[in-house]
PDB file of N, CA and C in Angstrom:
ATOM      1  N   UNK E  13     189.739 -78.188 -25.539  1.00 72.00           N
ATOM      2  CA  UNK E  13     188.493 -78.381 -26.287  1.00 72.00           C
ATOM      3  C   UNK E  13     188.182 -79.875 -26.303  1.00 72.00           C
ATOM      4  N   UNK E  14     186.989 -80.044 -25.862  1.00 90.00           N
ATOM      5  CA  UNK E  14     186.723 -81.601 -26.232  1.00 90.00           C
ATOM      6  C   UNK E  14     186.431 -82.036 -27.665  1.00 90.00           C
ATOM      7  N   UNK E  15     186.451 -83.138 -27.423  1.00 88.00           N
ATOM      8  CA  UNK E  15     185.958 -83.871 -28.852  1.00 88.00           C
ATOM      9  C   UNK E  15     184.813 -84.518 -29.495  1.00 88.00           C
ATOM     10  N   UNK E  16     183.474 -83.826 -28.074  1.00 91.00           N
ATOM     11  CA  UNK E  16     182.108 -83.646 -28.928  1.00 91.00           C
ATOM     12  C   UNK E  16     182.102 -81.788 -29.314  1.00 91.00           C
ATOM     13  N   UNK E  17     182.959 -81.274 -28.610  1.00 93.00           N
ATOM     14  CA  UNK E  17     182.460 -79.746 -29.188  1.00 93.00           C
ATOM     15  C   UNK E  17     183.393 -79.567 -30.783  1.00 93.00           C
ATOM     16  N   UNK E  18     184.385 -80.389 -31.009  1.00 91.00           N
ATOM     17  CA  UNK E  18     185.249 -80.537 -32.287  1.00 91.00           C
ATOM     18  C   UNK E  18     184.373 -80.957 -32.914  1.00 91.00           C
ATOM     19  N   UNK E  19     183.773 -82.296 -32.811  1.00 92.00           N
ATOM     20  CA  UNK E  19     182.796 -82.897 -33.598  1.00 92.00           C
ATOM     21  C   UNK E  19     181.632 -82.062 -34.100  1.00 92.00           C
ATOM     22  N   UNK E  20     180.758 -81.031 -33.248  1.00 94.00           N
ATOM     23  CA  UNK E  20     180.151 -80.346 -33.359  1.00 94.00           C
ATOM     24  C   UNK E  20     180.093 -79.024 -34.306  1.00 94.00           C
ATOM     25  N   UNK E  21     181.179 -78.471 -34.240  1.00 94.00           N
ATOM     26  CA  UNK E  21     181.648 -77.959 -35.200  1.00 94.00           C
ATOM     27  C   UNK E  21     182.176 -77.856 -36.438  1.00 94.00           C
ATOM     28  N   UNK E  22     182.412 -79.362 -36.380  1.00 93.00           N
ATOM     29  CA  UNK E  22     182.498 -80.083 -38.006  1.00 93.00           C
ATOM     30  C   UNK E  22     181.584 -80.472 -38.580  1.00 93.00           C
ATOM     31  N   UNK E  23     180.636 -80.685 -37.682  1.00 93.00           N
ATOM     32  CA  UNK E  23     178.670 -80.610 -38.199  1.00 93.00           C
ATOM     33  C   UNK E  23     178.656 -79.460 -38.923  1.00 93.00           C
ATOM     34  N   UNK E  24     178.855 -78.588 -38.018  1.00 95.00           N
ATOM     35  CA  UNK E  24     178.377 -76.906 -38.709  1.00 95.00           C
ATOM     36  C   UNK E  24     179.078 -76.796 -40.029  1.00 95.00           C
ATOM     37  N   UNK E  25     180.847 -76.718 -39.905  1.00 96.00           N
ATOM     38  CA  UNK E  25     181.269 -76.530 -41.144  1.00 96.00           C
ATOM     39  C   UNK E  25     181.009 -77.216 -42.106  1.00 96.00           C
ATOM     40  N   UNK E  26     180.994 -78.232 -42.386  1.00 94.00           N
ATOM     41  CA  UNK E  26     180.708 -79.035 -43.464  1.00 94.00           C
ATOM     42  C   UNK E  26     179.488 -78.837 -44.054  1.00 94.00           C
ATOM     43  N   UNK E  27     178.396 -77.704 -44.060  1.00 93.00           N
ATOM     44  CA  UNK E  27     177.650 -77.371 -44.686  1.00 93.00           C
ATOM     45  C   UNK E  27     178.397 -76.720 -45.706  1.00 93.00           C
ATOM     46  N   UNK E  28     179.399 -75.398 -45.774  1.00 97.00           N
ATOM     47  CA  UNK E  28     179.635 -74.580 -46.421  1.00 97.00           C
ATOM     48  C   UNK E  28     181.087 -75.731 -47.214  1.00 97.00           C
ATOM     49  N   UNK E  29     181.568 -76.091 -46.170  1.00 97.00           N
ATOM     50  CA  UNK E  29     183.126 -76.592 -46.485  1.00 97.00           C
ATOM     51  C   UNK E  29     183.325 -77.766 -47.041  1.00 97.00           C
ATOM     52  N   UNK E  30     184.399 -78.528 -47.312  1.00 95.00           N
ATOM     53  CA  UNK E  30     185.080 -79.728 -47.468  1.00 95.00           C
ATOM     54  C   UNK E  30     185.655 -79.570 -46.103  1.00 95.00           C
ATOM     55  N   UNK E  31     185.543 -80.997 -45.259  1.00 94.00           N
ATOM     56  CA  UNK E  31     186.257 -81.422 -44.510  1.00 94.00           C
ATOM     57  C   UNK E  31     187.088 -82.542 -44.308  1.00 94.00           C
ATOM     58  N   UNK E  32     188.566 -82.815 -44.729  1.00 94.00           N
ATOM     59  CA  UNK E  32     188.970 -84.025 -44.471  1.00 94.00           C
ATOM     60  C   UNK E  32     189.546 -84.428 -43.006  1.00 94.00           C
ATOM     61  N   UNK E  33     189.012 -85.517 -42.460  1.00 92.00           N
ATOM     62  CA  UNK E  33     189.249 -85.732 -41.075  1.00 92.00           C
ATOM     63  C   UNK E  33     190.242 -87.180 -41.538  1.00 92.00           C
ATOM     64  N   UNK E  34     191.562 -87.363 -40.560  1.00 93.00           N
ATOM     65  CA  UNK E  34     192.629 -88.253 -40.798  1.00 93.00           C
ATOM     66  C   UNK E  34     192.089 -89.122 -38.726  1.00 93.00           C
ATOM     67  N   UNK E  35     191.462 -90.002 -39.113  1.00 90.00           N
ATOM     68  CA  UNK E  35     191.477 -90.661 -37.712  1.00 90.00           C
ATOM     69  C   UNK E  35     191.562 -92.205 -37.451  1.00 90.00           C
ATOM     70  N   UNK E  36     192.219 -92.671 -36.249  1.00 88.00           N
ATOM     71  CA  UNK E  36     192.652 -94.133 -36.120  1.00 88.00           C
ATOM     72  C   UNK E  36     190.991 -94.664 -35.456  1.00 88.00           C
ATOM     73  N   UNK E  37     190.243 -93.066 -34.808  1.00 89.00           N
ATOM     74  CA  UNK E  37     188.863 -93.654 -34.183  1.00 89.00           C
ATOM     75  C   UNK E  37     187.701 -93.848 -34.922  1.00 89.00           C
ATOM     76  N   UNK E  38     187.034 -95.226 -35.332  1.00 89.00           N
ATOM     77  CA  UNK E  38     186.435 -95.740 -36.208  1.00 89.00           C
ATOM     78  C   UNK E  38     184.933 -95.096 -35.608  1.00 89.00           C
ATOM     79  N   UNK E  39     184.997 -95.209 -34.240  1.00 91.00           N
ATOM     80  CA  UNK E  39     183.697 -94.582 -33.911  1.00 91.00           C
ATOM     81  C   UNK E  39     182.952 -93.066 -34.098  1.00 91.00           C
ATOM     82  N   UNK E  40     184.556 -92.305 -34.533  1.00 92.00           N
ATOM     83  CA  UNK E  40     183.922 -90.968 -34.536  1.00 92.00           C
ATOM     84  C   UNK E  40     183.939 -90.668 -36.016  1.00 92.00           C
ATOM     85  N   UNK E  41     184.627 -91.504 -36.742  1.00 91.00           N
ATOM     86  CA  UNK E  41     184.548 -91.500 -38.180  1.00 91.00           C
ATOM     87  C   UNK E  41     183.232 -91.405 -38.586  1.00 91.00           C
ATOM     88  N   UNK E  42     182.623 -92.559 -38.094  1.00 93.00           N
ATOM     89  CA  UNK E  42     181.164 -92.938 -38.400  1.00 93.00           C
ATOM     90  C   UNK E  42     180.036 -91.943 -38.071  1.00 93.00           C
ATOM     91  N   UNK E  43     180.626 -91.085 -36.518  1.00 93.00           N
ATOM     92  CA  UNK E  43     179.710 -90.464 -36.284  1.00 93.00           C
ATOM     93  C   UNK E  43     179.878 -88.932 -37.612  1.00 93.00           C
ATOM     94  N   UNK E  44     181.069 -88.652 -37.758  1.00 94.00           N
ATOM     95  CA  UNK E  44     181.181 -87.235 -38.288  1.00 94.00           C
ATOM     96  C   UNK E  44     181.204 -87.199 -39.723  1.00 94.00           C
ATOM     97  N   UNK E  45     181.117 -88.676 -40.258  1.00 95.00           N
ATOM     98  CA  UNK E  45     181.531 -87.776 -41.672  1.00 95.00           C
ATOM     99  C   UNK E  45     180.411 -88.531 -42.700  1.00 95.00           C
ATOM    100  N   UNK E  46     180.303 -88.074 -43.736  1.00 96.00           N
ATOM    101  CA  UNK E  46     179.388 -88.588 -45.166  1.00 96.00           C
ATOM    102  C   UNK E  46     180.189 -89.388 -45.719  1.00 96.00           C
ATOM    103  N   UNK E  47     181.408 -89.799 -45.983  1.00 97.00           N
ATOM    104  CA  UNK E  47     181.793 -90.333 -47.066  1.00 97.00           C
ATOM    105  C   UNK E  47     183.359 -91.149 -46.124  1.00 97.00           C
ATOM    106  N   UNK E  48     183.510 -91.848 -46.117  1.00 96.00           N
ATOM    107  CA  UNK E  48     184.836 -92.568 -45.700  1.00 96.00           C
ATOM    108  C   UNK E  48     185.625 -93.253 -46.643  1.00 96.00           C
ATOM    109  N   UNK E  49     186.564 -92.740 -46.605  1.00 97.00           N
ATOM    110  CA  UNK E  49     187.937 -93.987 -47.435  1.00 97.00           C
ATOM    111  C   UNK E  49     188.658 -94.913 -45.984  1.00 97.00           C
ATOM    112  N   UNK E  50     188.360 -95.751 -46.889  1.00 96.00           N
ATOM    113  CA  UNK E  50     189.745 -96.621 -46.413  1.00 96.00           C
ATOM    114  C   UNK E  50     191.118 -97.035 -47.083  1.00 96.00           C
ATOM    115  N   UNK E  51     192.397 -96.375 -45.744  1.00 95.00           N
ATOM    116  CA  UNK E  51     193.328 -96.478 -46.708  1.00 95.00           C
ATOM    117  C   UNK E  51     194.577 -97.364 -46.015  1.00 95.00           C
ATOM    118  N   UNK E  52     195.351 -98.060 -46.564  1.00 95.00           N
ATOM    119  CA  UNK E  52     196.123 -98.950 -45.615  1.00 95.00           C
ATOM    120  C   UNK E  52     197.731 -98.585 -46.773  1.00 95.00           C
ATOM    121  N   UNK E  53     198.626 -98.715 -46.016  1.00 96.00           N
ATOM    122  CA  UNK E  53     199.588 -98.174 -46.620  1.00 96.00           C
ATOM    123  C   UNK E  53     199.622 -97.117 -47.961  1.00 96.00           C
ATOM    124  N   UNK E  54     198.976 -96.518 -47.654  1.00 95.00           N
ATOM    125  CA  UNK E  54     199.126 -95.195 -48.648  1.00 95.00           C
ATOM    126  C   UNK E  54     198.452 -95.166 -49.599  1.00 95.00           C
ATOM    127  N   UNK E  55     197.941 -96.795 -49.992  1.00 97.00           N
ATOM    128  CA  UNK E  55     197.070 -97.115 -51.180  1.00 97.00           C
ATOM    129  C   UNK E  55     195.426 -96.569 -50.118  1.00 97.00           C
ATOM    130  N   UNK E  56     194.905 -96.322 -51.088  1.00 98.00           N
ATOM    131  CA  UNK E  56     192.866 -96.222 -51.150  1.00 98.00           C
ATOM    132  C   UNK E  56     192.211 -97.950 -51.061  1.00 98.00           C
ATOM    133  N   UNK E  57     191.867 -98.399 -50.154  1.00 98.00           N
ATOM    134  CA  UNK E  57     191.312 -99.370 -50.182  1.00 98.00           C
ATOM    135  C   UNK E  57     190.264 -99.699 -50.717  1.00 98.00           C
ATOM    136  N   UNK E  58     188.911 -98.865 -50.087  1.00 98.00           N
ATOM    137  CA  UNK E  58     187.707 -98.438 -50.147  1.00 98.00           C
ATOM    138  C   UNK E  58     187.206 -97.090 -49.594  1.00 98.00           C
ATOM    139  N   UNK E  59     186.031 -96.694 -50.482  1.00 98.00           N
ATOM    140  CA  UNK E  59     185.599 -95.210 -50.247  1.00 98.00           C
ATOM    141  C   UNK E  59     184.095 -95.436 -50.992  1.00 98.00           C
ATOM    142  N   UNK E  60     183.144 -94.852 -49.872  1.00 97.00           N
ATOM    143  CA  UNK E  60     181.972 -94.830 -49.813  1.00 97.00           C
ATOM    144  C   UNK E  60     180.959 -93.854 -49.104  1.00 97.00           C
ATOM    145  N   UNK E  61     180.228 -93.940 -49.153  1.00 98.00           N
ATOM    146  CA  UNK E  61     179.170 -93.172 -48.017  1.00 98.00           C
ATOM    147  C   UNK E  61     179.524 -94.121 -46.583  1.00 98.00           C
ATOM    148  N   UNK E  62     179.342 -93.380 -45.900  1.00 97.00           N
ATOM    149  CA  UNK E  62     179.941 -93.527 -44.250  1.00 97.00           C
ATOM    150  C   UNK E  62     179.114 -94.960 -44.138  1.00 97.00           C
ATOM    151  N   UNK E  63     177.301 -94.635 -43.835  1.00 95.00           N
ATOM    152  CA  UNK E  63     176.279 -95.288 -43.858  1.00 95.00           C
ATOM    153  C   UNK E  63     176.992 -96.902 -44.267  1.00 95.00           C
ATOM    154  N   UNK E  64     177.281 -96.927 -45.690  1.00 97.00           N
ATOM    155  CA  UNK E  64     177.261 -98.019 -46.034  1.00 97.00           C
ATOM    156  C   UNK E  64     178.501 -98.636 -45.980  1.00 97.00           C
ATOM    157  N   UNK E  65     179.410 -97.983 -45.984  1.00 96.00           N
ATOM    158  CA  UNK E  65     180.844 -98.562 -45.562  1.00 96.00           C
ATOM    159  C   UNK E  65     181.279 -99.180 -44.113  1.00 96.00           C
ATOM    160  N   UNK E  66     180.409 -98.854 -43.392  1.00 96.00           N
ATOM    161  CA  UNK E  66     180.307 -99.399 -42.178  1.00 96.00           C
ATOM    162  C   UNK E  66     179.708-100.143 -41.832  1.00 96.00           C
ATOM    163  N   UNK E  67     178.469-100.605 -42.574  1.00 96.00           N
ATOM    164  CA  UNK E  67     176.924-101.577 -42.357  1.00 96.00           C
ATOM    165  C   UNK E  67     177.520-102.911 -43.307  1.00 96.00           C
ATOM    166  N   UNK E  68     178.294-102.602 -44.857  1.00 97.00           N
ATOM    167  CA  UNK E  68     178.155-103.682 -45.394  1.00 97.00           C
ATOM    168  C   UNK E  68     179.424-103.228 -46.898  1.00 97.00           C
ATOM    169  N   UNK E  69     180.817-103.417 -46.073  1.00 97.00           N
ATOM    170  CA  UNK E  69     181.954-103.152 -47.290  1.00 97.00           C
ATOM    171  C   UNK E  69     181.965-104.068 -48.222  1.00 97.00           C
ATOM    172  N   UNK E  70     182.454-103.379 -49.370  1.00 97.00           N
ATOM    173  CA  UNK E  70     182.985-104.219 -50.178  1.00 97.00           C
ATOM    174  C   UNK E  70     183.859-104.900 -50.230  1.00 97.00           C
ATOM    175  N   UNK E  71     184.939-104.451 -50.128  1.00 97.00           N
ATOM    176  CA  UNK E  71     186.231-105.130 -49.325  1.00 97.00           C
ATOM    177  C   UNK E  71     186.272-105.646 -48.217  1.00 97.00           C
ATOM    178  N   UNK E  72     186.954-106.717 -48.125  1.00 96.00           N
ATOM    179  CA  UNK E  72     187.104-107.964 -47.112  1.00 96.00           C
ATOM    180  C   UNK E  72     188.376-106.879 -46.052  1.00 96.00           C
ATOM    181  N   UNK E  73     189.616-106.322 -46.553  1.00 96.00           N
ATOM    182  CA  UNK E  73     190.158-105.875 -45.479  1.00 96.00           C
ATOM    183  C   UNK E  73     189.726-105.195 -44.833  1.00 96.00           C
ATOM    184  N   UNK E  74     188.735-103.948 -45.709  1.00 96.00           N
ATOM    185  CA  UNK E  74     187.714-103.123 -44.868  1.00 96.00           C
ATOM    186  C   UNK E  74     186.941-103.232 -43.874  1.00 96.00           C
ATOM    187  N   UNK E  75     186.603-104.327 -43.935  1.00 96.00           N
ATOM    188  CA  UNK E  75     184.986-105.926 -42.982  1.00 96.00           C
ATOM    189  C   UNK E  75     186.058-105.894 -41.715  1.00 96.00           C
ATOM    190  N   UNK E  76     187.530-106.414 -41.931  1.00 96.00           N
ATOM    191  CA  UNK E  76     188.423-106.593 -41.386  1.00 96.00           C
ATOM    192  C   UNK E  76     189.167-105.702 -40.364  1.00 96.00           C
ATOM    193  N   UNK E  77     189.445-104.288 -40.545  1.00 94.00           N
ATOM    194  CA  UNK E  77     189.761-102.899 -39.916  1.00 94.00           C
ATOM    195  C   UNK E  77     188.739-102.679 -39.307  1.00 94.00           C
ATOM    196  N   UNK E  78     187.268-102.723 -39.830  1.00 92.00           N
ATOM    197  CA  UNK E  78     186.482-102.273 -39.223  1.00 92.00           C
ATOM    198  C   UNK E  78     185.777-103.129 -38.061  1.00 92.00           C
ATOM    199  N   UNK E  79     186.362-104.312 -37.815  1.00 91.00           N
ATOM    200  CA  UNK E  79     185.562-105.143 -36.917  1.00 91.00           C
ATOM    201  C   UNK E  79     186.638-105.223 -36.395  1.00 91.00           C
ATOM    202  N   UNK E  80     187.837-104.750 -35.907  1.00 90.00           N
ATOM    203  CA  UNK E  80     188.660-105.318 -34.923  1.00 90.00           C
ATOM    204  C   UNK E  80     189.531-106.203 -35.415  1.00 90.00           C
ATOM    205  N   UNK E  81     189.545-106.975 -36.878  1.00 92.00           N
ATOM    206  CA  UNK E  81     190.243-108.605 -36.894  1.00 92.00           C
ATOM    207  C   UNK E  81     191.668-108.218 -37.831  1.00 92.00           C
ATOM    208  N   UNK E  82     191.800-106.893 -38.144  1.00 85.00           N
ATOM    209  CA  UNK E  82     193.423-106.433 -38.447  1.00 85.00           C
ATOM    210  C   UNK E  82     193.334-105.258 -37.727  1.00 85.00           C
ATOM    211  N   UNK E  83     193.977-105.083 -37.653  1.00 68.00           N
ATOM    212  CA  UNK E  83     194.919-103.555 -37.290  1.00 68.00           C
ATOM    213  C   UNK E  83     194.907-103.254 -35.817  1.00 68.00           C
TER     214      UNK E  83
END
């Protein structure tokens, strides 16, 4: 199975469902989900709407994971 027809189908479910997706790929995060946490050793970093957690974090490590400059 690929991983636009996975993606696709997590479109569909997530009308009816909760979906938690666990991924290292920042790009498909963004594409698939409403709401993102960020979590770095087990702690919750940040958690937001996808939209805005990606355009403009609150957290500096977040700015940081998400641009390439840790992890």
């Amino acid at each position: 199975i690929s991983t636009a027809r996975i993606e696709e189908l997590v479109d569909e479910l997530k009308a009816e469902f909760t979906i938690v997706i666990v991924t290292h790929n920042m790009q498909q995060a963004a594409r698939i989900s409403d709401y993102t946490a960020y979590m770095y050793l087990g702690e919750m970093v940040e958690f937001g709407v996808t939209d805005e957690l990606f355009v403009k974090p609150k957290k500096k490590e977040t700015e940081d994971y998400i641009t390439g400059r840790f992890g």
